[in-house]
Coordinates of C-alpha atoms and ligand atoms in Angstrom, one line a residue:
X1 CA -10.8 -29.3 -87.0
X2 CA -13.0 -29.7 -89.8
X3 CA -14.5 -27.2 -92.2
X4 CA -17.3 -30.0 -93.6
X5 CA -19.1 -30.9 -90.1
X6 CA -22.9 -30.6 -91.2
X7 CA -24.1 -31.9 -87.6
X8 CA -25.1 -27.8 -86.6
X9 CA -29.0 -27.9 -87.2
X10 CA -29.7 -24.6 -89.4
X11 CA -32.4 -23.3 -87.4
X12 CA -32.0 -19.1 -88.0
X13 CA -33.7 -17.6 -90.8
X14 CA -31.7 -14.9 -91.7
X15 CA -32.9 -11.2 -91.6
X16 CA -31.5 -7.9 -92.9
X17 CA -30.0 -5.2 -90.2
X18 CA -30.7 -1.6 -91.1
X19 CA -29.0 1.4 -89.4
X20 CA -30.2 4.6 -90.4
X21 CA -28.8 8.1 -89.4
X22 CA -27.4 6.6 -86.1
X23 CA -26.0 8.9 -83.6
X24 CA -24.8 8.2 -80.0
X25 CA -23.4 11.2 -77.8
X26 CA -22.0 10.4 -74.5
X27 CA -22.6 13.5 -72.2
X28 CA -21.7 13.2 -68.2
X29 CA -22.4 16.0 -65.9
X30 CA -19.0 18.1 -65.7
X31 CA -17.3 16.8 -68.8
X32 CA -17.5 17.4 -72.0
X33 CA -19.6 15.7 -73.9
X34 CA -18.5 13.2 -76.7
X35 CA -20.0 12.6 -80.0
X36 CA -18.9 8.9 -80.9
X37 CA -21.0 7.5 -83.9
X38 CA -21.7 10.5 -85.9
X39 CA -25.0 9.9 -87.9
X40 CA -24.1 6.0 -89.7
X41 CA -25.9 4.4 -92.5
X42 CA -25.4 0.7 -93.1
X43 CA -27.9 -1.7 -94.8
X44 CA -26.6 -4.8 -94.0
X45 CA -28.2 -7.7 -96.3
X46 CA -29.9 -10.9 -94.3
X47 CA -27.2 -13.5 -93.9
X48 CA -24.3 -11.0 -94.9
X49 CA -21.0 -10.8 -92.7
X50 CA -19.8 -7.3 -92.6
X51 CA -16.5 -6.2 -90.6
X52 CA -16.4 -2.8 -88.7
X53 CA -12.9 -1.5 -89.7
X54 CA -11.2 1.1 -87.7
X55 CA -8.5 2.5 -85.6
X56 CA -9.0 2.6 -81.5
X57 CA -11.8 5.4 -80.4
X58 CA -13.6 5.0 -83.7
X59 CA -16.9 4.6 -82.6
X60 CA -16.8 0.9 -83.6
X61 CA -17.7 -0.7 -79.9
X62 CA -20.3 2.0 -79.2
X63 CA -22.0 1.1 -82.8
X64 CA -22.3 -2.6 -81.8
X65 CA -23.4 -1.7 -78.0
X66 CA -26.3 0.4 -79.1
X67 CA -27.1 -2.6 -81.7
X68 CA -27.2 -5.0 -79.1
X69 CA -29.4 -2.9 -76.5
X70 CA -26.2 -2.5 -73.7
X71 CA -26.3 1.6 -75.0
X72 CA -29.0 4.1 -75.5
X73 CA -29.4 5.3 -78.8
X74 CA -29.0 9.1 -79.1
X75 CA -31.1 9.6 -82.2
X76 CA -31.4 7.3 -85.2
X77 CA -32.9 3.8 -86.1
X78 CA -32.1 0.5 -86.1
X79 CA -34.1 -2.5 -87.7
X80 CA -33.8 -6.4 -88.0
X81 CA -36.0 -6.8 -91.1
X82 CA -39.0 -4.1 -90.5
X83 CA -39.0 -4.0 -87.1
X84 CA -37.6 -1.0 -85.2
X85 CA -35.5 -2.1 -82.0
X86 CA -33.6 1.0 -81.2
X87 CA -36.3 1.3 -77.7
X88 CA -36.3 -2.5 -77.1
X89 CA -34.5 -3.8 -74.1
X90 CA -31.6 -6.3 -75.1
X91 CA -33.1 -9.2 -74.1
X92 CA -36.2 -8.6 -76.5
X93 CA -33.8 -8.1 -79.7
X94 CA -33.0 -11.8 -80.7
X95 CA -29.2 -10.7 -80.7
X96 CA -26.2 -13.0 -79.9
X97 CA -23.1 -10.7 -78.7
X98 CA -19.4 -12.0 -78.3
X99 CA -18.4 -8.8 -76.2
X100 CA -15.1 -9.6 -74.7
X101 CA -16.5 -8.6 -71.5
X102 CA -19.0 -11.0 -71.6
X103 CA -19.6 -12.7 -68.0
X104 CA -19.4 -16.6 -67.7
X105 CA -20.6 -17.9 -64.7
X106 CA -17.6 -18.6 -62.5
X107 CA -19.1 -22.3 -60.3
X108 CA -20.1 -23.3 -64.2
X109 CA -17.7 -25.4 -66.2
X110 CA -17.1 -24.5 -69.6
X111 CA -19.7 -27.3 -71.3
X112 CA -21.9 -26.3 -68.2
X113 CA -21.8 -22.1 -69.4
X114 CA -22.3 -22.9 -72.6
X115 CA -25.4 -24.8 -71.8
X116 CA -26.7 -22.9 -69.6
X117 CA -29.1 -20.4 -72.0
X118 CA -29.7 -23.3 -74.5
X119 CA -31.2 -25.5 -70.9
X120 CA -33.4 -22.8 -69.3
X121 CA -34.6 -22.5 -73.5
X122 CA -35.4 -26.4 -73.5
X123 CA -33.5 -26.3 -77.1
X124 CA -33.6 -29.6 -78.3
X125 CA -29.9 -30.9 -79.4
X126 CA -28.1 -28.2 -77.1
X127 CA -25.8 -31.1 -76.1
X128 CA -24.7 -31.9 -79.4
X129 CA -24.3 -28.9 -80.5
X130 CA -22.1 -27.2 -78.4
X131 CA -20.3 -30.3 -78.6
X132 CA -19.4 -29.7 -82.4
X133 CA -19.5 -25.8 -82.2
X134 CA -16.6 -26.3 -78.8
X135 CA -14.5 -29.0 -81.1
X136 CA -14.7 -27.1 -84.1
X137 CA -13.4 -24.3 -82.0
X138 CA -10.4 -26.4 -81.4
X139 CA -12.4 -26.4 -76.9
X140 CA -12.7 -29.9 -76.7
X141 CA -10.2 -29.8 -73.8
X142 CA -11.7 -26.6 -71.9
X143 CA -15.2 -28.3 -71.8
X144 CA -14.9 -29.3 -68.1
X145 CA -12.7 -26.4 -66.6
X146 CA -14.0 -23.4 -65.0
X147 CA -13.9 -19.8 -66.1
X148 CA -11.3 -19.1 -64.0
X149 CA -8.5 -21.4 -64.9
X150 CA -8.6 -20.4 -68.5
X151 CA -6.2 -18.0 -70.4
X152 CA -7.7 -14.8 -71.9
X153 CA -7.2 -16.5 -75.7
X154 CA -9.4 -19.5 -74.0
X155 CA -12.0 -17.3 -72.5
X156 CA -12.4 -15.3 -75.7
X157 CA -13.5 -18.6 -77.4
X158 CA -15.9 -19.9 -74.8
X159 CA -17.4 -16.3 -75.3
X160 CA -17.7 -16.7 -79.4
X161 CA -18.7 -20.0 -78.7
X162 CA -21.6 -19.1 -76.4
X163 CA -22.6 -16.2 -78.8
X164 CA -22.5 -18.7 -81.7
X165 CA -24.6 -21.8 -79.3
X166 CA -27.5 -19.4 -79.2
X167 CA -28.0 -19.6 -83.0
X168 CA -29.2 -15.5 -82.9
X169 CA -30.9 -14.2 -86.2
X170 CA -28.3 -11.3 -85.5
X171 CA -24.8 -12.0 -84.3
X172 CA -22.3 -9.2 -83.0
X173 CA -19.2 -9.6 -82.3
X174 CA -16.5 -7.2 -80.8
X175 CA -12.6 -8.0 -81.5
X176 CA -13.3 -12.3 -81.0
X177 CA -9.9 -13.1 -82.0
X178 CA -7.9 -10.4 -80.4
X179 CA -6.1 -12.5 -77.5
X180 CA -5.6 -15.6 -79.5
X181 CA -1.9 -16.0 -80.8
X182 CA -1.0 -16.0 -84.6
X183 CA -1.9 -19.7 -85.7
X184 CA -5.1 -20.1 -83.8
X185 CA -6.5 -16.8 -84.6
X186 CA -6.2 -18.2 -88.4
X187 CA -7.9 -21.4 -87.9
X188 CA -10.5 -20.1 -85.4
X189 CA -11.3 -17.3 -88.0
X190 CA -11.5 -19.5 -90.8
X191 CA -14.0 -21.9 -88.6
X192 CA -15.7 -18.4 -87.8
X193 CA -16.6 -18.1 -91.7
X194 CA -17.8 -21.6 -92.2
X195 CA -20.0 -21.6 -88.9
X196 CA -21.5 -18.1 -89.8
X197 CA -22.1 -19.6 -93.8
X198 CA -24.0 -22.7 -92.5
X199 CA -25.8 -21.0 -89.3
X200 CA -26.6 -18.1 -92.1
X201 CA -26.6 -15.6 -89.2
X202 CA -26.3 -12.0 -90.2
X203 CA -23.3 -11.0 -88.4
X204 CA -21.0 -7.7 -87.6
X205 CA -17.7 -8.2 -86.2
X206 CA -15.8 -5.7 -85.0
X207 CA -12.0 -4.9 -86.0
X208 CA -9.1 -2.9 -86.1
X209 CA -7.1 -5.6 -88.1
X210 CA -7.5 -5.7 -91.5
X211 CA -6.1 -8.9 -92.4
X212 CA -9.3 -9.7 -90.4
X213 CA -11.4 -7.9 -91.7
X214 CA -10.4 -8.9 -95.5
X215 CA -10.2 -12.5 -95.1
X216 CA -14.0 -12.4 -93.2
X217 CA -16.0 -9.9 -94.3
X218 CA -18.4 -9.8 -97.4
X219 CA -18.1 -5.7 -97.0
X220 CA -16.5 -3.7 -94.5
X221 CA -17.1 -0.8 -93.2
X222 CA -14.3 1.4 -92.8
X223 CA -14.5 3.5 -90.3
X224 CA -13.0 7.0 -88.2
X225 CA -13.9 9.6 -86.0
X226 CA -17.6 8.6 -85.3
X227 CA -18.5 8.1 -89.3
X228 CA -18.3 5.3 -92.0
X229 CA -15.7 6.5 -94.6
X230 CA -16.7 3.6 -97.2
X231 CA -18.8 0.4 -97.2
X232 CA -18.2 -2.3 -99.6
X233 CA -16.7 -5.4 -101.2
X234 CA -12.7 -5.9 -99.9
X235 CA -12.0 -5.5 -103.2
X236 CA -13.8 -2.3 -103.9
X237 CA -11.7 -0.7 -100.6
X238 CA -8.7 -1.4 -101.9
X239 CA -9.4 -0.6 -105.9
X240 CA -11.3 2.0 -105.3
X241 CA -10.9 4.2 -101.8
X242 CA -13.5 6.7 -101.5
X243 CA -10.8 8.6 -99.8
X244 CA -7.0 8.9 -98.7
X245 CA -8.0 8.3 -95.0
X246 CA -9.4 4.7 -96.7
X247 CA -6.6 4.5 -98.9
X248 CA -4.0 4.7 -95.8
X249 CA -6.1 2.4 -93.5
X250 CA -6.4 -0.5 -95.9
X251 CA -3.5 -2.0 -97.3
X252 CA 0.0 -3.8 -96.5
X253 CA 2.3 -2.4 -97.4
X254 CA 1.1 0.8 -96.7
X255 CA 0.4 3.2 -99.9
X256 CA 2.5 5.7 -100.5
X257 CA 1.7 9.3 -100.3
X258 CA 3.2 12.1 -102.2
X259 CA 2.3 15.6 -103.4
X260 CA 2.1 16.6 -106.4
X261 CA 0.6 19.2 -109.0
X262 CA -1.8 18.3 -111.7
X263 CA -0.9 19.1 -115.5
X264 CA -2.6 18.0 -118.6
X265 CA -0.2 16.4 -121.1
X266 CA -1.5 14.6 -124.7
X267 CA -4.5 15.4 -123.6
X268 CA -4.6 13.5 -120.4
X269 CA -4.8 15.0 -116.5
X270 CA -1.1 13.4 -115.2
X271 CA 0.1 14.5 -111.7
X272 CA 4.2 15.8 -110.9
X273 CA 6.1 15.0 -108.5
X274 CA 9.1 16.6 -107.2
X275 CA 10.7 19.2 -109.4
X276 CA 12.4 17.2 -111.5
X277 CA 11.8 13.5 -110.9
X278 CA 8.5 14.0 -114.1
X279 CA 5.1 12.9 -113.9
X280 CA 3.0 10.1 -114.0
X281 CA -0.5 9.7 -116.3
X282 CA -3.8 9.1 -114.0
X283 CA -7.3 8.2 -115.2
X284 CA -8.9 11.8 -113.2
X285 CA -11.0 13.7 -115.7
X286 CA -11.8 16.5 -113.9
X287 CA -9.0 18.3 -112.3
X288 CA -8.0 21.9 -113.6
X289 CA -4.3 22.1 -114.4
X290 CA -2.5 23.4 -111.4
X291 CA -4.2 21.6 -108.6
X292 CA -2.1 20.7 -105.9
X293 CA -3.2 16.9 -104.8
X294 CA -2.1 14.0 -102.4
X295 CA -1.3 11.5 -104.8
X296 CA -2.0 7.5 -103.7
X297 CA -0.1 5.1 -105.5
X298 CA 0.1 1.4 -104.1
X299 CA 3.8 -0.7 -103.9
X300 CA 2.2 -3.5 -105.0
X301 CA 0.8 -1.3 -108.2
X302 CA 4.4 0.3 -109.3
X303 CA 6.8 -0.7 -111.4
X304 CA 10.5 0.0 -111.9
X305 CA 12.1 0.2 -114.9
X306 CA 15.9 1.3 -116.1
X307 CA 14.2 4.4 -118.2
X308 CA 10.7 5.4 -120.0
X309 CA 8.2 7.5 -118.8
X310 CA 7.4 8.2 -115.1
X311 CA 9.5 9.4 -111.1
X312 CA 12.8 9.2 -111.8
X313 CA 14.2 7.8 -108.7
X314 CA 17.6 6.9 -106.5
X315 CA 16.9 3.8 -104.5
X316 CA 17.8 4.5 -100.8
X317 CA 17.8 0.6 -99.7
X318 CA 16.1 -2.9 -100.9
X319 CA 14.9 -5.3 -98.7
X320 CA 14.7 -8.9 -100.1
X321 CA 11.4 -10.6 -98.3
X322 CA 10.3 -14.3 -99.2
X323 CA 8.3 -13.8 -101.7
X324 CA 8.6 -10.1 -102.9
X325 CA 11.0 -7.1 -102.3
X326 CA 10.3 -3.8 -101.2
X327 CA 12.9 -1.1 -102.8
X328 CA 12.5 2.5 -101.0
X329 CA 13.5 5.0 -103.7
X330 CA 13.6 8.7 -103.3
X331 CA 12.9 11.5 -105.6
X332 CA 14.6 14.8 -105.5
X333 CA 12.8 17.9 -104.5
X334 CA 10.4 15.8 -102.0
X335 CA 10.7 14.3 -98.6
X336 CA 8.9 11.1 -98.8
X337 CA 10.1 8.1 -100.0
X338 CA 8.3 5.8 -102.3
X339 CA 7.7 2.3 -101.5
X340 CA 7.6 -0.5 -104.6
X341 CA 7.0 -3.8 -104.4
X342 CA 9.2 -5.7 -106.7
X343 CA 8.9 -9.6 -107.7
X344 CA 11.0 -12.4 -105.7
X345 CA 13.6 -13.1 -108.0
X346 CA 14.9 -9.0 -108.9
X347 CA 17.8 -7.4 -106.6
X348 CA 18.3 -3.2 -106.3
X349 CA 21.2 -2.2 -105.1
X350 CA 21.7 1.6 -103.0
X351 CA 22.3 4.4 -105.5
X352 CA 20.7 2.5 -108.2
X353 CA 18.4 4.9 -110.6
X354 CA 15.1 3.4 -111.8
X355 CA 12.3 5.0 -112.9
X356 CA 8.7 4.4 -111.1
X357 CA 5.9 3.9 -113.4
X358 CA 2.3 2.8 -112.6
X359 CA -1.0 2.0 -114.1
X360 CA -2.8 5.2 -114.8
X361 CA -6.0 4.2 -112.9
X362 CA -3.8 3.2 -110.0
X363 CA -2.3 6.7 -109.3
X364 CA -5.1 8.1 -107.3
X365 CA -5.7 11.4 -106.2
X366 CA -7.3 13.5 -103.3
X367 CA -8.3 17.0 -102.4
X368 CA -5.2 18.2 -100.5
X369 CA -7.3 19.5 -97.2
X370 CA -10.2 17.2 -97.3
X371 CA -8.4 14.0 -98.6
X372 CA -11.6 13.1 -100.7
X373 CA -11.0 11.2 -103.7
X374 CA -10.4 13.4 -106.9
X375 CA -12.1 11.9 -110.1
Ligands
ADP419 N1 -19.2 5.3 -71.7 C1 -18.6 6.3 -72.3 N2 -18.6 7.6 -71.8 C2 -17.9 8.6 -72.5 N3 -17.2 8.4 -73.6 C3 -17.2 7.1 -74.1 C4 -17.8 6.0 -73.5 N4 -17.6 4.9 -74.2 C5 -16.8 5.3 -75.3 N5 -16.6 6.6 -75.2 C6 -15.8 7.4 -76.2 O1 -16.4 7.3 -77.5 C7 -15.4 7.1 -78.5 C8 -15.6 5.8 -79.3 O2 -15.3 4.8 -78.4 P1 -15.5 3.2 -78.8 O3 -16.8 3.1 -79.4 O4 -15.1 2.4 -77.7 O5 -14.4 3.1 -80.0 P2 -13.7 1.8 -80.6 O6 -14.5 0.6 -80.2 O7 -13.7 2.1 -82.1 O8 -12.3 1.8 -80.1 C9 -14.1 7.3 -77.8 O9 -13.7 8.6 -77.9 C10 -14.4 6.9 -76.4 O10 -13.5 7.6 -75.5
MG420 MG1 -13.8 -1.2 -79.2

């Protein structure tokens, strides 16, 4: 596969997508009705690729359904450009979608589905370009089976590659690489960013992995219970979490999670934690003394040290990974343990005591009932 093919004609001009206030309650006669997408905001920019970020029952199908016209919208708007589509039918919304569900024809070969649209559309080139879109896929030998013999992994590519054929100003796309194994989802999804960069199409893509959603998205969306949480740059997730449900989503190893107590020392808000293990500086400003917080600190942000200031800790057990290690220590007083990622070439042994420090505006804190993000 190459990542330099230039032989896709650039036919889409790109236009912004604009959800405002968008609700969508599922109610049924006898049950109880369900409030999925809870009022969402996102202006997505013309040409921009933003990944919808969440755990299962999220909201983050029903989002992209109501987009694409397959789902009523409860209340709210939704614009390409200026132009209001929430009331269109689908087929009027210049929308490509990569639903998983997505039909092929069964009697059709693959090159013969794929076709299909671009045919009854008289689009000039449709043979060559599905040619290039289905080898950069890594299809070239699906073209001439049918629907039927393929895997679910070769299925979900004929459906991104039909989505992508149709060269939509718009292009949705829900989970595209969930049944492909490990090594093809990484090549297919690095193809996926160069097709969408030269196509230019605006596009959402739907995810619950974050790996994913990192290595694709200009933004993401991060998303639970029915309502964005954040929306913005990977890096300004992971810096910068708007709040500890954020914070826990987003992240490998997973931050750690302590509580502590807030108490001003040299002039400067620093959190404790445990009873004795001592306290660690933070860059809050406005937290009375006395607060009790969730405190967020990153492995890959602390760092251990024989003595000096910071938790002093017991490590409980090291485990010596490739390229990094991950000591567990514990602190006295508390139940959790914390989590540091230490560089390749250092060893911890059981029992050891080190003492965890971390960058001050890496120790993050959050209201103890809500979660939001303490500054
Ligand atoms: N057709 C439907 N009728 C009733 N409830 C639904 C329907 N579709 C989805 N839901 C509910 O809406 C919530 C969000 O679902 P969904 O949008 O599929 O989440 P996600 O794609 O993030 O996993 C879930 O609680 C789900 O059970
Ligand atoms: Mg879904």
């Amino acid at each position: 596969m190459t990542a330099t093919t230039t032989d896709v004609p650039k036919t889409t001009t790109a236009q912004s997508l604009t959800l405002t206030d968008l609700v969508k309650t599922y109610a049924s006669r006898g049950r109880e009705s369900v409030t999925a997408v809870k009022g969402i905001d996102l202006a997505i920019e013309a040409g921009e690729l933003v990944a919808l970020l969440g755990p299962s029952g999220c909201g983050k199908t029903t989002t992209l359904r109501m987009i694409a016209g397959l789902e009523t919208v409860t209340s709210g708007s939704i614009r390409i450009g200026d132009r209001e589509i929430s009331q269109l039918p689908a087929s009027k919304r210049g929308i490509g979608v990569g639903f998983e569900s997505y039909a092929l024809y069964p009697p059709l070969s693959v090159r013969e589905n794929l076709l299909y649209g671009l045919k009854a559309r008289k689009v000039k080139g449709a043979e060559q370009m599905v040619a290039s879109i289905s080898s950069r896929l890594e299809m070239d030998e699906l073209m001439d089976l049918r629907p039927a013999g393929l895997s679910s992994g070769q299925k979900q590519r004929v459906a991104l590659a039909r989505a992508l054929v149709r060269n939509p100003p718009v292009l949705l796309l829900d989970e595209p690489l969930s049944h492909l194994d490990a090594s093809a989802r990484q090549r297919v999804r690095r193809e996926l960013k160069v097709l969408q960069r030269e196509f230019g199409y605006t596009t959402i893509v739907v995810t619950h992995d974050q790996v994913e959603a990192l290595s694709l998205a200009d933004r993401l969306a991060v998303m639970d219970a029915g309502v964005v949480q954040q929306f913005g740059t990977p890096d300004e997730v992971f810096d910068d979490p708007a709040n500890l449900f954020v914070a826990e989503f987003v992240g490998e190893p997973q931050i750690n999670v302590l509580r502590g107590v807030t108490k001003h020392v040299d002039g400067r808000v620093h959190v404790e934690i445990g009873s004795r293990a001592g306290a660690l500086a933070t860059a809050v400003t406005d937290v009375p003394d006395g607060t009790a917080v969730s405190v967020g600190i990153r492995p890959q942000d602390c760092t251990l040290s024989a003595d000096g200031p910071g938790l002093r800790t017991t490590v409980a057990y090291f485990e010596h990974l490739l390229e990094f290690g991950l000591a567990t220590s514990t602190v006295a007083g508390i139940e959790e343990g914390i989590v540091v990622q230490t560089p390749a070439q250092e060893v911890y042994e059981p029992e050891q005591e080190v003492v965890i420090g971390a960058p001050p505006e890496r120790v993050y804190l959050f209201d103890a009932d809500t979660g939001e993000r303490l500054r």
